[in-house]
Each structure stands twice: as C-alpha cells, then as structure tokens.
Short mmCIF file of C-alpha atoms in Angstrom, two decimals:
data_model
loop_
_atom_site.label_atom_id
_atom_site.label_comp_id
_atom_site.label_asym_id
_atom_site.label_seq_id
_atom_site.Cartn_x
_atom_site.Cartn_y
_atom_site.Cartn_z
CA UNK L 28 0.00 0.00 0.00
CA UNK L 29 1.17 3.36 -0.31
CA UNK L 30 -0.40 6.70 0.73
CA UNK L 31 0.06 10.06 -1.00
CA UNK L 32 2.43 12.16 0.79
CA UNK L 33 2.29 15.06 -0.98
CA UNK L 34 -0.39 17.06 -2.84
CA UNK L 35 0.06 19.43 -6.44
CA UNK L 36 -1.67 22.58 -5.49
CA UNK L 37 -0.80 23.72 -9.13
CA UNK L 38 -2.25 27.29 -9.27
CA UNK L 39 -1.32 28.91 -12.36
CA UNK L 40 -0.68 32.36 -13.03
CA UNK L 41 -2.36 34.25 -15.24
CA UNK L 42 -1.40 37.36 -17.07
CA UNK L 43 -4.00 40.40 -18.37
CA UNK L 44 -3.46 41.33 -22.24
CA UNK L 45 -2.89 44.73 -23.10
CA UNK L 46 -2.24 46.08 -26.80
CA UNK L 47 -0.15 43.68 -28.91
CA UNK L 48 3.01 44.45 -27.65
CA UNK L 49 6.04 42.36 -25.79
CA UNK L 50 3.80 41.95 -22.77
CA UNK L 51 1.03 41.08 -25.12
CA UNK L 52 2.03 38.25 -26.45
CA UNK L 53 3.88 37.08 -24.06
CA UNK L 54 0.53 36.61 -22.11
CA UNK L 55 -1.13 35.13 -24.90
CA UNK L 56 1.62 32.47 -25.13
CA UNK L 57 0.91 32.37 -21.07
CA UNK L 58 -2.97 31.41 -21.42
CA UNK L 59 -2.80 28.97 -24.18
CA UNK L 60 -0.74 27.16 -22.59
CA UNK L 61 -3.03 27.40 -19.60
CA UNK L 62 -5.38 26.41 -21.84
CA UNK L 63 -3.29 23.30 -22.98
CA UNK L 64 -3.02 22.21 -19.59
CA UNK L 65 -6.60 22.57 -18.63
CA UNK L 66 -6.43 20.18 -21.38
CA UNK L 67 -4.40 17.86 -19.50
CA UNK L 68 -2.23 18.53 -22.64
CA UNK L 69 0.95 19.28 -20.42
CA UNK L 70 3.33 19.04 -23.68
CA UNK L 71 1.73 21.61 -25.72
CA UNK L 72 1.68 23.33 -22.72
CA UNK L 73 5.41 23.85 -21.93
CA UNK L 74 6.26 24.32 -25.49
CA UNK L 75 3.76 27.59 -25.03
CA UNK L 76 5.49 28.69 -22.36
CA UNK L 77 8.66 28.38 -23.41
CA UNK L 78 7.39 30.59 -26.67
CA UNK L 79 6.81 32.79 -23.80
CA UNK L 80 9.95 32.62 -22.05
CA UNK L 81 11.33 33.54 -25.34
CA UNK L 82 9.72 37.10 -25.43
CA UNK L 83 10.72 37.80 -22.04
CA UNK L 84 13.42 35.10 -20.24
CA UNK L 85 12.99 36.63 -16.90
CA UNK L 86 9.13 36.41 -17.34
CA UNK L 87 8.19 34.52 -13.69
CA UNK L 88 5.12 33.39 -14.55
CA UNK L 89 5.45 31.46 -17.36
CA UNK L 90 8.59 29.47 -15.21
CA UNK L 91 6.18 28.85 -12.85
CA UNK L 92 3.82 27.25 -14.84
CA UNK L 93 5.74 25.50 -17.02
CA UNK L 94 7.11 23.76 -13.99
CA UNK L 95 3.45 22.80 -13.04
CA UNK L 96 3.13 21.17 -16.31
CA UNK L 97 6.68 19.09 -16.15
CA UNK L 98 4.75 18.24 -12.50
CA UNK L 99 2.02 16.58 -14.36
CA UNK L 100 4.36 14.66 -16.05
CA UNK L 101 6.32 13.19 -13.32
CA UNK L 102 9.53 15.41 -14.78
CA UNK L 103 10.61 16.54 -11.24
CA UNK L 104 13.96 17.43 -12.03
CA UNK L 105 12.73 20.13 -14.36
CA UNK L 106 9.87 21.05 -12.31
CA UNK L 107 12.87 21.64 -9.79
CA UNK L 108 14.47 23.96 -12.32
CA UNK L 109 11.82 26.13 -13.57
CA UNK L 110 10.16 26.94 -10.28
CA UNK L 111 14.05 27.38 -9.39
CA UNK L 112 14.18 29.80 -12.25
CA UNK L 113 10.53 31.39 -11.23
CA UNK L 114 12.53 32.36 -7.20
CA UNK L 115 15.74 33.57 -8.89
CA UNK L 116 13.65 36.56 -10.65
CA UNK L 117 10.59 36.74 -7.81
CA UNK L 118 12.87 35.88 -5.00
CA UNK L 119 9.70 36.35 -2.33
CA UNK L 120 7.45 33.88 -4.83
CA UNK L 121 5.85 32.25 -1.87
CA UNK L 122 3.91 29.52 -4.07
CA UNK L 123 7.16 28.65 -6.08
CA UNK L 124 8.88 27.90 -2.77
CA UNK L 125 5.62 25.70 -1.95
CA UNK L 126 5.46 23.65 -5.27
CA UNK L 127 9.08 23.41 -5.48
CA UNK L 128 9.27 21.89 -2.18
CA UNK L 129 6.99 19.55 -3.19
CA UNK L 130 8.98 18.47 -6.16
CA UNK L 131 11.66 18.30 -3.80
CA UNK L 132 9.87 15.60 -1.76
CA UNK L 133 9.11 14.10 -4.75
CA UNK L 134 12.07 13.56 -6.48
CA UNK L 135 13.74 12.19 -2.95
CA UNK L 136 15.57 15.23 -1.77
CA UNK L 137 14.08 15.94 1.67
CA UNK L 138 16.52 18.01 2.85
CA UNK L 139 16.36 20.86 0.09
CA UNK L 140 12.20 20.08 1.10
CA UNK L 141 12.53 21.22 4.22
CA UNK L 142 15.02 24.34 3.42
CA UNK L 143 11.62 25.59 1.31
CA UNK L 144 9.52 24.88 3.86
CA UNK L 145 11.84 26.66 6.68
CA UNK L 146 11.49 29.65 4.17
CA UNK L 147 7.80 29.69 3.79
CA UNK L 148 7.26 29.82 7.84
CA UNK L 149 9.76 32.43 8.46
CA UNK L 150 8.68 34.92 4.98
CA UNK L 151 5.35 33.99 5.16
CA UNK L 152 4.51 32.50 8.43
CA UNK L 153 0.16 33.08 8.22
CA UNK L 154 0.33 30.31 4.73
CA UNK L 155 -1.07 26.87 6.03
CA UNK L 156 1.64 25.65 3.10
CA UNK L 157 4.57 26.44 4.74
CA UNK L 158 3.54 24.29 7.65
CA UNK L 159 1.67 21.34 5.37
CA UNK L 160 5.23 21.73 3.74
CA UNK L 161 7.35 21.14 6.69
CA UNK L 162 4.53 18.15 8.30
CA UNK L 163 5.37 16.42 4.75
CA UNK L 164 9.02 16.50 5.63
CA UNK L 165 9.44 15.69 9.12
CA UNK L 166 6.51 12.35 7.70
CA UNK L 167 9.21 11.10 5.54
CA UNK L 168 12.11 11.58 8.28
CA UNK L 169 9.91 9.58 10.44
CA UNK L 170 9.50 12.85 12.94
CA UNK L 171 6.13 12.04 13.64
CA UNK L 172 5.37 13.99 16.41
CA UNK L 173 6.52 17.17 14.39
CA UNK L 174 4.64 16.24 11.51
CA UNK L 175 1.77 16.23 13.88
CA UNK L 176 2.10 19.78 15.23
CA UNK L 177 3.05 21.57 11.79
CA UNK L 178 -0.17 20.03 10.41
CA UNK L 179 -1.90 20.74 13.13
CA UNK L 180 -0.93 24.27 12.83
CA UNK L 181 -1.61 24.36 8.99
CA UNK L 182 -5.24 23.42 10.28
CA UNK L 183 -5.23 26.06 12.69
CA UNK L 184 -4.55 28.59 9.53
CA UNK L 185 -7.01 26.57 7.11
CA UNK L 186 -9.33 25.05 9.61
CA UNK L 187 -12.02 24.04 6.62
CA UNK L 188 -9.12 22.13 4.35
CA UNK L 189 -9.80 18.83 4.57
CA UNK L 190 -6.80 17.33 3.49
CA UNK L 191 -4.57 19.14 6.66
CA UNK L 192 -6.93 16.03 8.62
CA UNK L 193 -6.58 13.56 5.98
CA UNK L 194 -2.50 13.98 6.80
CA UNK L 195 -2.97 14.27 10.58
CA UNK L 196 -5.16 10.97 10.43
CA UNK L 197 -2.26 9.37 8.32
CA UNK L 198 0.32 10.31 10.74
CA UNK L 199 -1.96 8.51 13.17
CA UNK L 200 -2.49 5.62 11.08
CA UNK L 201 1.14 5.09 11.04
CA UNK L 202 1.43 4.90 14.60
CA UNK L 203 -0.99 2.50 14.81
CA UNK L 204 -3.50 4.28 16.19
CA UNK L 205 -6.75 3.51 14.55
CA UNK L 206 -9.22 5.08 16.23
CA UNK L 207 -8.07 8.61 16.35
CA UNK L 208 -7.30 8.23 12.97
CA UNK L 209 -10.52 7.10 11.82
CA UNK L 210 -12.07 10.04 14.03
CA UNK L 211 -9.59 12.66 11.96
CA UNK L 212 -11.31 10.90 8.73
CA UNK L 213 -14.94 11.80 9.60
CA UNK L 214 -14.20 15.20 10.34
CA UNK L 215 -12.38 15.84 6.85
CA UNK L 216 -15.54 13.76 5.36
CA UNK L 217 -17.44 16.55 7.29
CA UNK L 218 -15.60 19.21 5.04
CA UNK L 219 -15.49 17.43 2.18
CA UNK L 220 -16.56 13.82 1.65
CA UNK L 221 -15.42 13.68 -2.28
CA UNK L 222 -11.59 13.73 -0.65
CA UNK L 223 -10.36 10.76 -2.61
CA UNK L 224 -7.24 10.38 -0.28
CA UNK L 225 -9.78 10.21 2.72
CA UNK L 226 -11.62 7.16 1.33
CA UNK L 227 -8.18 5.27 0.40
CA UNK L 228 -6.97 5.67 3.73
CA UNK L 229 -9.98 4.49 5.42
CA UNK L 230 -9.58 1.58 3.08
CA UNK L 231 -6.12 0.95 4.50
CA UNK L 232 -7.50 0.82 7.99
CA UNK L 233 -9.96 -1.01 7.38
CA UNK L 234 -7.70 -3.66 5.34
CA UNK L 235 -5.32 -3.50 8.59
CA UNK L 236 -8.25 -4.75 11.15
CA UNK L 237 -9.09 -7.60 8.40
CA UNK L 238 -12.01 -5.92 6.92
CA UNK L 239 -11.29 -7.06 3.29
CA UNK L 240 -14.37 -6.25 1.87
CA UNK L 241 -14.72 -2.42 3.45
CA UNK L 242 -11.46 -2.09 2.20
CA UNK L 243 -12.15 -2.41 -1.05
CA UNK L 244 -15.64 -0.66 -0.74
CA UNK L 245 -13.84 2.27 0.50
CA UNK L 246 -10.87 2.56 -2.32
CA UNK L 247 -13.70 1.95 -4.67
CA UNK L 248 -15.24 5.13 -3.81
CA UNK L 249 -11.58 6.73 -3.77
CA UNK L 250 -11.59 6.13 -7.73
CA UNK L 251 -14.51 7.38 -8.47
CA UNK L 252 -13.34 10.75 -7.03
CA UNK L 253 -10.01 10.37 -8.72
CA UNK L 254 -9.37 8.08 -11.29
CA UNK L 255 -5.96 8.74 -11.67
CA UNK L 256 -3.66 7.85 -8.73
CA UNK L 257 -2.07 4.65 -9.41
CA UNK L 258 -1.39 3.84 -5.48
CA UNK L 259 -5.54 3.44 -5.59
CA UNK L 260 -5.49 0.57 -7.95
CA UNK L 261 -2.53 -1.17 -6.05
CA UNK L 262 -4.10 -1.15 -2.69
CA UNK L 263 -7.48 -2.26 -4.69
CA UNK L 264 -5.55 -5.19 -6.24
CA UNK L 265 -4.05 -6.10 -3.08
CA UNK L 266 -7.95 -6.04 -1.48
CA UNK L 267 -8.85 -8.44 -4.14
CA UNK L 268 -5.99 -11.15 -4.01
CA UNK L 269 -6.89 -11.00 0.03
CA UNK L 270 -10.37 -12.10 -1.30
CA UNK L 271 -9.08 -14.82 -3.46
CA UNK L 272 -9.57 -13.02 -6.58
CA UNK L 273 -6.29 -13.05 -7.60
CA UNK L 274 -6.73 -12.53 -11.35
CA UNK L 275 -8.75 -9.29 -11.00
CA UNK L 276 -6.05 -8.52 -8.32
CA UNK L 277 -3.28 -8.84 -10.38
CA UNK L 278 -4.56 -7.05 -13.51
CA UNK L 279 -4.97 -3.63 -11.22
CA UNK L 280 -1.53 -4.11 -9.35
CA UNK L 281 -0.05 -4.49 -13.20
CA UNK L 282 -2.24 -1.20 -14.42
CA UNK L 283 -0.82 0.41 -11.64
CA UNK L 284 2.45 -0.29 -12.44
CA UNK L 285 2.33 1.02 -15.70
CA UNK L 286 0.78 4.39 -14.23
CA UNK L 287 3.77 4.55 -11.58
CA UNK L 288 6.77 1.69 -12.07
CA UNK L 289 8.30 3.59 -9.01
CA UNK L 290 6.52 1.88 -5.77
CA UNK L 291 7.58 -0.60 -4.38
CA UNK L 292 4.51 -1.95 -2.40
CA UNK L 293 2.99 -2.59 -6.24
CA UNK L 294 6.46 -4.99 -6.81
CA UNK L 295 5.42 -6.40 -3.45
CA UNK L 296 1.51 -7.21 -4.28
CA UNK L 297 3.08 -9.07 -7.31
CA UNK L 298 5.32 -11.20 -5.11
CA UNK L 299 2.44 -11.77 -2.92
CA UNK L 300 0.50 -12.73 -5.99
CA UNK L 301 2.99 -15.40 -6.68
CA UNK L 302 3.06 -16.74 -3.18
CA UNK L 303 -0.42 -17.08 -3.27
CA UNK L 304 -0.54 -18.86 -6.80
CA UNK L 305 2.35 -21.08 -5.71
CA UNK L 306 4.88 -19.86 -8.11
CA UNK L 307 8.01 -19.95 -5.75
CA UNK L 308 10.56 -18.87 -8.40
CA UNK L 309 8.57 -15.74 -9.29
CA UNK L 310 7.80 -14.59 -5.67
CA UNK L 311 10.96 -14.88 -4.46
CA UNK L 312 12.06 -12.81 -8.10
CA UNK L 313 10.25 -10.03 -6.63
CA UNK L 314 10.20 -10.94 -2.83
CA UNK L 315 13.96 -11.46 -2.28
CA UNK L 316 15.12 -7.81 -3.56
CA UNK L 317 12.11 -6.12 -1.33
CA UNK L 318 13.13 -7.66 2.32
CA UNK L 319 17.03 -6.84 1.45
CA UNK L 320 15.71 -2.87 0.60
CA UNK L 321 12.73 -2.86 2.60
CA UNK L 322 12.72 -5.32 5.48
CA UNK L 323 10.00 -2.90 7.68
CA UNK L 324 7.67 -2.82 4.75
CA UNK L 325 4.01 -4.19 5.92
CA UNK L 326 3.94 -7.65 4.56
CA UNK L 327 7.00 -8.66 3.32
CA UNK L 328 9.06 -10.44 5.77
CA UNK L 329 5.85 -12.48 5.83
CA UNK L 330 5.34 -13.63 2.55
CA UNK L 331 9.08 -13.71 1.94
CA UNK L 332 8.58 -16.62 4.16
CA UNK L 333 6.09 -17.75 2.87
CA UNK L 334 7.57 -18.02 -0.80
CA UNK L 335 10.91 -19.87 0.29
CA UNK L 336 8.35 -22.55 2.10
CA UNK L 337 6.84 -23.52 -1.57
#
C-alpha cells in the first residue's frame, strides 16, 4: 500500500493582455498554454510557455507554470528547475517555494524540502503551506510527532481544508492508532466527503483490522473521485488477491504499475500474488530484492517466508 504524501496545489498564473506588444504576447503564449493544460495537454503546454519565455526570459510566470506542467508529467527534475528559475527573478514567490518543495519531496531530496519549507514559515509564516510543507518533511524523516504539530498548525490557519486532517489521520495511522485516525477521517468527510485520499486511507485501515471487503468498498469510492492515482489501484488489487480473486487482483496491481513503475509496495503485491498462486521462483524474483531494501515494509518479511516454504 502506499499513501500520498504530498499534494500538487498547481495554481497557475495568469497574465492580463494589453495592446499587442512584448507583454502582449507574451501573455497570450501564457494562457494557451493554460489552456493546454486545462487540457491535460501538459506538452503543448510547456512548449507555449517556453514561446513565452522567449519574449521575455525573466518572465516569472510562465517558469512557474511550465514547472506545473513538467509536475504533471512526473519530470521533477525540471519542475525543480523552472520553479528554481521562477525564485531567482521573484525571490519572495511564496507559491514557487511551496510547489518546489513539493517536487523536492518528490524527487527524494528531503533536505532541500525542508530548506523551502523553513522559508515559507519564516517569509510567510500566516500560509497553512509552509507548515503542510514542513509536516510532509518531518513524515518522511519519520519525525512524527513534528509532523503532527506543523499540520496541526496548517489546520489552525485553514481550519475548513480537509486534506490538513486527511495527513494528521495518516500520521496517526502510522502509529498504529486507529481510532483517532478514523475520528480525523470523519471530520475531513465533514468538510469534504469527495476527498479521494480520505476514502483510500480508510480503506487501509480497514484492510489492517481484516475488513477485506470495506477495504475495497472504501478505495472503490476513492476512484470514483479520482481516477488517476495509481497507489488506488494497487491497494485495490491487493484487497482483491486478500479475497481470493487473484486474477482481477493482479490485472490492477499491473495497471498500476504502468501508471507509476516507481513503488515498491505494487512490486510487493506481485510477489504476494505469486506466493499465493504457488509460483516460488517468481515470488521470491520479486520478494527477495524487497526484504534486502525494505525489510519494515508491511507484509513482506511475511510472505518472503512464505515463498521460500513452496
């Protein structure tokens, strides 16, 4: 299973046309592309606002949202670079700092994460971000009572976003403590009960006290909000092989694959797949590399047992 740990708030900037001059077109070339990516059309987008760029190379906007589109296509590196390129001419471009921190967490480099996030709190210390920011950091350090009180404080700022107690209920649900975390979950649904990443961790809870079924109830309703996170069809597959359905099961943990080859706890469905279909040599194929990498993941010491008892 794997829960989202961070969140694209992607807002783009827009620009306001005046008579066809430099600034002109350069804010045409800034909307269409806007337009593009409405589109989900993230391609023609950057190529837009790189005509853009172009016109005006200093032109922060158009940086900005070109890194949102690279964002939307998993190119984190560049989304790194452009929203680095977006600070270096709007040095106090609070939301550049935000989405490049998430990029950061992203592409693995927590450290230069937390740097943005230490700038958001002390620059702009009334933006729930900055603290949603550095709770997202000090999650994937482990610092869970930190990640605790920064999104408890982004809360504080932006008591009706949902998603601040989606995060706070995951912390929990870490920790192993169910019930608060469940408690978290029906005050976000209070907020906002289309939260997809609500629903999928209620699924995980529920798959965790051996509720097979509710699980996959609940991370059905978590697609039909958003069709489009690959982590939802994992943890759906992994519901249905714990149902004996391990066809169905292994179809979505392979479609999710091909949405996201990069988690591992889709690699470990597959080996658990095997086990369960007897297939020794395959489990262990996928089995033996996850317990020497990732010997605390949920699941794996057990059916790395398992497999080498075929």
């Amino acid at each position: 299973m794997k829960i989202q740990n961070s969140i694209l708030y992607g807002i783009l900037a827009f620009s306001i046309l005046s008579c066809d001059s430099v600034e002109d077109k350069k804010g045409r070339f800034l909307l269409k592309g806007n337009e593009k990516l409405e589109e989900n059309d993230p391609r023609s987008a950057i190529q837009l606002y790189q005509e853009a760029l172009e016109l005006d190379s200093a032109y922060a906007d158009a940086w900005f949202n070109k890194a949102v589109a690279h964002v939307q296509l998993n190119q984190f590196g560049q989304a790194i670079s452009d929203f680095s390129q977006a600070i270096y001419y709007r040095p106090d471009y609070s939301q550049a700092h935000f989405q490049r921190g998430l990029s950061y967490l992203d592409n693995g480099e927590f450290y230069n994460a937390r740097s943005d996030a230490d700038w958001m709190k002390k620059n702009d210390p009334e933006n729930w971000e900055g603290h949603f920011l550095a709770g997202l950091v000090a999650e994937k350090f482990e610092e869970f009572d930190d990640a605790l009180l920064h999104f408890q404080k982004a809360s504080e700022l932006d008591p009706d976003n949902s998603d601040l107690l989606v995060n706070q209920a995951t912390i929990h649900y870490y920790l192993k403590d169910f019930d608060k975390a469940k408690d978290l979950l029906i005050q976000a649904e209070s907020i906002n009960p289309f939260e997809p990443n609500l629903h999928n961790l209620r699924s995980m809870i529920a798959f965790d006290e051996g509720n097979y079924q509710e699980a996959l109830d609940a991370v059905d309703k978590a697609i039909s909000f958003n069709n489009r996170q690959a982590y939802f069809y994992n943890n759906k597959g992994l519901y249905l092989l714990y149902l004996g359905k391990n066809e169905e099961g292994i179809d979505l943990i392979n479609q999710s694959i091909q949405m996201d080859e990069n988690n591992p706890y889709a690699y470990r469905n597959k080996g658990i797949y095997y086990v369960l279909e007897g297939d020794k040599i395959s489990a262990l194929q996928f089995l033996d590399e996850l317990y020497q990498d990732y010997p605390e993941m949920d699941l794996v010491e057990e059916y790395f047992e398992k497999a080498q008892e075929l």
